[in-house]
XYZ file of C-alpha atoms in Angstrom:
472
model
C 0.000 0.000 0.000
C 1.212 3.437 -0.889
C 1.693 6.401 1.379
C -1.498 8.402 2.122
C -1.749 11.626 0.171
C -2.912 14.841 1.825
C -6.419 16.004 1.008
C -6.744 18.881 -1.444
C -9.374 21.533 -1.769
C -10.342 23.006 -5.120
C -12.354 26.155 -5.616
C -13.567 28.102 -8.647
C -15.228 31.468 -9.066
C -15.910 31.344 -12.799
C -18.917 33.499 -13.671
C -20.647 34.289 -16.948
C -23.284 36.809 -17.953
C -24.528 38.218 -21.234
C -26.337 41.371 -22.319
C -27.964 42.457 -25.593
C -29.144 46.003 -26.364
C -30.974 47.912 -29.085
C -31.110 51.714 -29.294
C -33.073 54.094 -31.474
C -33.060 57.891 -31.417
C -34.686 60.695 -33.411
C -34.156 64.454 -33.092
C -36.054 67.325 -34.705
C -35.526 71.084 -34.756
C -37.659 73.765 -36.391
C -36.043 77.134 -37.125
C -33.703 76.567 -34.174
C -36.630 77.447 -31.896
C -38.611 74.278 -31.328
C -36.514 71.266 -30.428
C -37.361 67.678 -29.654
C -35.490 64.429 -29.111
C -36.965 60.965 -28.656
C -35.141 57.756 -27.839
C -35.917 54.220 -26.795
C -33.668 51.371 -25.823
C -34.388 47.730 -25.316
C -32.023 45.781 -23.077
C -31.879 42.142 -22.088
C -29.595 40.574 -19.485
C -28.987 37.021 -18.342
C -28.755 38.072 -14.676
C -32.541 38.445 -14.394
C -35.293 35.889 -14.023
C -36.237 33.940 -17.137
C -39.676 35.629 -17.286
C -38.466 39.249 -17.218
C -35.023 39.551 -18.728
C -35.932 42.349 -21.132
C -36.666 45.961 -20.272
C -37.790 48.936 -22.376
C -36.488 52.406 -21.493
C -37.896 55.385 -23.419
C -37.085 59.082 -23.023
C -38.298 62.380 -24.468
C -36.834 65.871 -24.312
C -38.422 69.131 -25.508
C -36.924 72.596 -25.808
C -38.129 76.070 -26.746
C -35.479 78.670 -27.617
C -37.817 81.611 -26.969
C -35.022 84.134 -27.494
C -35.409 83.400 -31.229
C -39.021 84.571 -31.239
C -39.705 87.873 -32.963
C -41.244 89.474 -29.880
C -37.994 88.884 -27.934
C -35.722 90.738 -30.382
C -36.317 94.055 -28.619
C -34.427 92.814 -25.590
C -30.948 93.904 -26.703
C -29.290 92.453 -23.598
C -30.663 88.935 -24.168
C -28.261 86.731 -26.134
C -29.962 83.356 -25.756
C -32.764 81.824 -23.704
C -34.277 78.352 -23.722
C -36.824 76.409 -21.694
C -36.248 72.668 -21.369
C -38.323 69.730 -20.152
C -37.566 66.022 -20.256
C -38.615 62.653 -18.966
C -36.718 59.404 -19.179
C -36.702 55.910 -17.774
C -33.479 54.030 -17.153
C -32.677 50.556 -15.902
C -30.030 49.247 -13.554
C -28.896 45.639 -13.422
C -27.133 44.044 -10.491
C -23.653 42.579 -10.795
C -24.300 39.128 -9.304
C -24.846 36.828 -12.299
C -26.905 34.114 -10.581
C -28.974 36.004 -8.015
C -32.241 35.270 -9.812
C -31.374 31.652 -10.567
C -30.822 30.388 -7.023
C -27.466 29.036 -5.853
C -26.196 26.349 -3.488
C -23.404 26.592 -0.957
C -21.281 24.029 0.845
C -22.249 23.187 4.417
C -21.256 20.716 7.149
C -19.572 17.399 6.366
C -21.584 14.184 6.908
C -19.833 10.802 6.682
C -16.851 12.468 5.042
C -18.914 14.163 2.351
C -19.707 17.869 2.223
C -23.375 18.679 1.862
C -25.122 21.458 -0.042
C -27.799 23.879 1.084
C -29.704 26.662 -0.619
C -27.745 29.913 -0.318
C -30.266 31.983 -2.284
C -33.727 31.073 -3.534
C -34.512 31.426 -7.212
C -36.887 34.154 -8.384
C -37.977 33.973 -12.029
C -39.534 37.456 -11.760
C -36.426 39.269 -10.495
C -35.933 42.086 -13.003
C -34.533 45.553 -13.743
C -34.363 48.317 -11.153
C -36.139 51.253 -12.815
C -35.695 55.015 -12.428
C -38.052 57.634 -13.832
C -36.574 61.135 -13.904
C -38.359 64.402 -14.688
C -36.413 67.594 -15.418
C -37.428 71.203 -16.055
C -34.748 73.768 -16.821
C -33.995 77.293 -17.985
C -30.892 78.453 -19.886
C -30.263 82.203 -19.980
C -27.305 84.018 -21.568
C -27.054 87.821 -21.576
C -24.738 90.726 -22.430
C -23.165 89.170 -25.508
C -22.907 85.786 -23.801
C -20.772 87.225 -21.003
C -23.158 86.122 -18.272
C -24.705 82.641 -18.381
C -27.330 81.211 -16.025
C -28.675 77.684 -15.763
C -31.479 76.587 -13.429
C -32.743 72.996 -13.154
C -35.365 71.194 -11.103
C -35.391 67.390 -11.102
C -37.412 64.605 -9.556
C -36.208 61.006 -9.720
C -38.248 58.037 -8.548
C -36.319 54.762 -8.382
C -38.598 51.731 -8.091
C -38.272 47.948 -8.231
C -35.120 48.300 -6.138
C -33.497 45.078 -5.031
C -34.099 43.978 -1.459
C -34.468 40.756 0.491
C -37.931 39.919 1.782
C -38.794 37.397 4.458
C -40.761 34.249 3.683
C -43.060 32.496 6.146
C -41.199 29.856 8.079
C -37.577 28.988 7.442
C -37.504 27.321 4.052
C -34.377 25.569 2.847
C -32.026 27.058 5.445
C -32.757 30.624 4.361
C -36.032 32.406 5.020
C -35.381 35.274 2.605
C -35.529 35.837 -1.130
C -34.356 38.710 -3.327
C -37.153 40.690 -4.954
C -37.921 44.085 -6.539
C -39.805 45.578 -3.625
C -38.456 48.975 -2.517
C -38.397 52.530 -3.846
C -36.439 55.740 -3.218
C -37.038 59.272 -4.488
C -34.593 62.131 -5.056
C -35.704 65.705 -5.643
C -33.541 68.757 -6.034
C -32.584 72.090 -7.531
C -29.346 73.012 -9.283
C -28.227 76.539 -10.150
C -25.155 77.483 -12.180
C -23.759 80.884 -13.169
C -20.706 81.598 -15.317
C -19.325 85.084 -16.009
C -16.653 86.299 -18.437
C -15.374 89.284 -16.465
C -12.598 90.252 -18.875
C -12.310 89.556 -22.588
C -9.300 90.930 -24.444
C -6.465 89.832 -26.658
C -3.958 89.332 -23.859
C -6.182 88.909 -20.803
C -9.220 86.715 -20.201
C -10.826 86.103 -16.836
C -13.926 83.985 -16.111
C -15.492 82.818 -12.849
C -18.324 80.442 -12.040
C -20.486 79.227 -9.183
C -22.872 76.295 -8.857
C -25.257 75.474 -6.009
C -27.180 72.222 -5.507
C -29.734 70.946 -3.036
C -31.052 67.390 -2.923
C -33.844 65.803 -0.885
C -33.809 62.029 -0.562
C -36.663 59.888 0.791
C -37.238 56.182 1.392
C -40.623 55.512 -0.200
C -41.586 51.838 -0.257
C -41.009 48.396 1.268
C -42.531 44.993 0.638
C -45.021 45.088 3.513
C -45.251 48.827 4.112
C -43.214 48.589 7.324
C -39.995 50.363 8.288
C -36.636 48.601 8.199
C -34.007 48.668 10.920
C -31.941 51.418 9.294
C -34.539 52.905 6.924
C -37.823 54.560 7.821
C -40.537 55.272 5.269
C -40.801 58.976 4.559
C -37.304 59.735 5.863
C -34.014 60.194 4.005
C -32.009 57.042 3.357
C -28.937 58.897 4.626
C -29.423 59.628 8.327
C -27.716 59.603 11.720
C -29.043 56.999 14.146
C -27.557 57.400 17.600
C -28.245 57.564 21.337
C -29.796 60.633 22.925
C -27.428 62.114 25.501
C -29.164 63.443 28.628
C -25.980 64.503 30.413
C -23.810 63.210 33.241
C -25.598 61.826 36.309
C -24.584 64.056 39.236
C -27.000 62.731 41.828
C -28.611 59.404 42.677
C -32.068 60.932 42.151
C -31.335 61.313 38.417
C -31.049 57.549 37.878
C -34.261 55.968 36.499
C -35.449 52.784 38.230
C -37.902 50.105 37.141
C -39.183 46.812 38.490
C -38.291 43.514 36.843
C -40.781 40.690 36.236
C -39.780 39.212 39.588
C -40.458 42.506 41.374
C -36.814 43.491 41.880
C -36.177 47.240 41.753
C -33.398 47.820 39.195
C -31.619 50.911 37.875
C -31.394 51.696 34.190
C -28.696 49.426 32.781
C -26.755 48.993 29.540
C -27.329 45.753 27.563
C -27.436 43.601 30.751
C -27.682 44.198 34.517
C -23.900 43.895 34.895
C -23.651 47.450 33.530
C -25.947 49.561 35.738
C -26.068 53.352 35.540
C -24.429 55.035 38.525
C -23.483 58.537 39.562
C -20.791 59.800 37.198
C -22.167 57.859 34.229
C -23.812 59.171 31.100
C -27.601 59.048 31.123
C -28.905 57.785 27.771
C -32.574 58.253 26.969
C -34.493 54.983 27.194
C -36.489 55.457 23.988
C -38.659 52.347 24.335
C -38.950 52.552 28.160
C -37.866 48.953 28.766
C -35.347 49.797 31.500
C -32.223 49.035 29.496
C -30.124 50.700 26.803
C -29.406 48.699 23.649
C -29.642 49.090 19.877
C -33.416 49.526 20.064
C -32.821 52.894 21.751
C -31.050 54.407 18.747
C -33.092 57.264 17.332
C -33.112 59.292 14.131
C -31.124 62.471 14.800
C -31.364 64.032 11.343
C -30.366 63.697 7.702
C -26.715 63.721 6.670
C -27.543 65.444 3.381
C -26.270 69.047 3.292
C -28.491 72.097 2.895
C -26.408 73.146 -0.107
C -23.245 72.043 -1.851
C -21.371 72.944 -5.004
C -18.246 74.542 -6.365
C -16.529 77.767 -7.359
C -14.203 77.946 -10.359
C -12.025 80.564 -12.025
C -9.899 80.654 -15.181
C -7.276 83.233 -16.147
C -5.270 83.592 -19.376
C -2.577 86.257 -19.676
C 0.152 86.361 -22.331
C 0.681 82.588 -22.323
C 0.154 82.115 -18.603
C -2.926 80.283 -17.376
C -4.376 79.787 -13.897
C -7.263 77.456 -13.031
C -8.919 77.321 -9.620
C -11.577 74.913 -8.388
C -13.128 75.128 -4.920
C -15.759 72.778 -3.459
C -18.002 73.649 -0.549
C -20.689 72.184 1.698
C -23.176 74.075 3.868
C -25.394 72.757 6.658
C -24.352 69.105 6.833
C -24.829 67.084 10.028
C -21.946 64.823 11.022
C -20.958 63.058 14.235
C -17.410 63.382 15.535
C -17.129 60.124 17.476
C -13.366 60.495 17.886
C -13.411 63.645 19.999
C -15.070 61.869 22.917
C -12.805 58.848 23.335
C -13.847 56.630 20.443
C -10.391 55.012 20.503
C -8.894 55.970 23.824
C -9.523 52.655 25.565
C -8.664 50.073 22.942
C -5.629 49.123 20.893
C -6.959 50.095 17.469
C -4.512 52.079 15.340
C -6.254 54.926 13.557
C -5.348 58.279 11.983
C -6.167 60.246 15.125
C -5.765 59.311 18.768
C -7.710 61.766 20.908
C -5.973 63.796 23.610
C -7.630 64.369 26.970
C -6.953 66.013 30.281
C -7.818 64.508 33.642
C -10.138 67.440 34.324
C -12.361 66.313 31.441
C -13.731 63.351 33.405
C -16.308 63.305 36.174
C -15.255 62.731 39.766
C -16.506 63.810 43.167
C -13.968 66.618 43.038
C -14.911 67.503 39.453
C -18.738 67.302 39.361
C -19.161 69.648 36.380
C -17.120 67.556 33.931
C -18.585 66.935 30.470
C -17.322 63.343 30.197
C -18.249 60.317 32.351
C -16.032 58.934 35.058
C -13.234 56.654 33.875
C -14.851 53.659 35.593
C -17.400 53.623 32.722
C -14.691 53.038 30.116
C -15.848 49.426 29.685
C -17.266 48.952 26.119
C -20.407 47.511 27.697
C -21.436 51.015 28.662
C -22.882 52.127 25.332
C -22.602 55.829 24.543
C -20.061 56.539 27.273
C -16.708 56.349 25.506
C -17.619 55.059 22.049
C -18.658 58.531 20.855
C -22.069 57.290 19.698
C -24.234 60.029 21.271
C -26.061 62.984 19.742
C -24.034 65.500 21.774
C -21.220 64.770 19.294
C -23.301 65.889 16.296
C -22.035 69.013 14.556
C -23.619 71.168 11.872
C -20.619 71.734 9.654
C -19.578 73.711 6.609
C -16.333 73.737 4.683
C -14.575 75.263 1.690
C -11.778 73.261 0.072
C -9.365 74.179 -2.696
C -9.771 71.026 -4.749
C -7.427 71.964 -7.562
C -4.999 74.721 -8.546
C -3.208 74.676 -11.897
C -0.475 77.132 -12.913
C 0.688 76.831 -16.507
C 2.684 78.589 -19.186
C 2.504 78.008 -22.927
C 5.891 78.583 -24.522
C 5.943 81.068 -27.441
C 5.427 79.385 -30.799
C 8.427 81.255 -32.190
C 10.681 79.138 -30.004
C 9.871 76.075 -32.111
C 10.933 76.087 -35.715
C 10.036 72.446 -36.139
C 6.858 71.769 -38.110
C 6.083 68.809 -35.890
C 5.726 70.624 -32.562
C 2.578 72.764 -32.418
C 2.682 73.924 -28.790
C 4.286 73.188 -25.428
C 2.618 73.871 -22.072
C 4.447 73.531 -18.767
C 2.242 73.289 -15.680
C 2.247 72.742 -11.938
C -0.959 71.485 -10.298
C -2.004 70.859 -6.730
C -4.980 68.989 -5.287
C -6.597 69.419 -1.847
C -4.183 72.187 -0.927
C -6.166 73.590 1.986
C -9.581 73.550 3.658
C -11.498 76.053 5.799
C -14.046 74.390 8.090
C -15.771 74.656 11.451
C -15.512 70.860 11.923
C -13.611 69.784 15.045
C -12.346 66.587 13.397
C -9.847 65.988 10.617
C -11.639 65.915 7.277
C -15.439 66.126 6.915
C -15.312 65.156 3.244
C -14.282 61.543 3.952
C -17.061 60.857 6.480
C -19.468 58.111 5.390
C -22.493 59.980 3.951
C -24.777 57.035 4.737
C -24.283 57.136 8.515
C -22.741 60.595 9.006
C -20.398 59.121 11.637
C -16.680 59.899 11.801
C -15.249 56.873 13.613
C -11.634 57.790 12.886
C -11.057 54.926 10.460
C -10.785 57.136 7.356
C -7.647 59.047 6.477
C -7.958 62.637 5.226
C -7.760 63.243 1.487
C -4.191 63.331 0.209
C -2.526 66.590 -0.743
C -1.021 66.103 -4.186
C 1.469 68.123 -6.293
C 2.092 67.359 -9.979
C 4.533 68.844 -12.473
C 3.970 68.129 -16.147
C 4.570 69.106 -19.735
C 1.974 68.895 -22.524
C 3.353 68.738 -26.047
C 1.067 68.895 -29.091
C 2.396 67.656 -32.426
């Protein structure tokens, strides 16, 4: 008999999917005043259920250049004006190739043989995620096209969004199936202005500003009920946290309740081993069950900003060129979890380790401290030193220089060769500086879904680039 060979494990992740599309488009313009464009596409993908693999996505856009009308010619200052309106439907497919087909996964070994169980149930009606978008806009250009305005209103309703729904019982190891059952809406306004301040042979200067506002709402679920992290009628992007009611300075501030056995118990965190005491942080018991856990998280506001956009400028002067691009955000709620000991009491290595003074913490000799006593540093005391309380929420704004480019185009007379048309030497910088009222490092890298800065994200890199562009 030969020597026993070690067992080997083989694995494969080969995946295949196919897609076929047809597109048709027609455009019509009458005297450059009345404009229309119509399109329709037909797409089919193998990732969907066998009954609904094809989707049809039409769109229509209409425009009226009313500045070309005879009755508008008296307005000498008006260079161009157009009203626009459009509607279109688009489709989104998911990346998993076999989600609609049902797949099996390996499970426990029985008698030396690995078994298989259902990892995802098949759904022959799983189909495209659809989005219907409506737009109305105005384009206005005045003073020989020196000043340009653009105003847009949009409404986008995304339906048939992919989500898992629960099935009665616990069929085939999994009690859930993927289906097109949710919907989200986005509504907003965008405004853009561009101005040519100087136009001359040797000097040109233009500046621009754009402002946007978006409102996002969760609109639909399978059974009309809220989900754990999404509530119907609220934005999808929101802060869910504990409500901070301050440091307990006196025994009378501790809530008590009676257990089922009649024992009088103080408010506790997760289990009775973590009772609230003087010097601890009082968290609001949202569901009044006598303990603080995940069910006491509450919606503290949307993370979407009141307004956001950019500012740009371009300068040309005798071969020199300067380009500036700023980005800004106004009225955005974020939570700085790091500033109140998110990582002080563990060994995690993160970009920022908070600094504290002994006078920050509550003690009998320091009853007016804003932070709990150090004895509550155990992770079991939720909201004490994990930073997950609404007192850490900030309403922030910032202005960041996203890009600065300094360039110089060498005089054409320097090149007698017929092959070289122009040479531009430039120096560019990205994320050079930021002005902000945020107490943390970088508000732009905070997760927009949760609005929580847990210290795990590094600030955006500052980047310098030197280059030469040569056109032949």
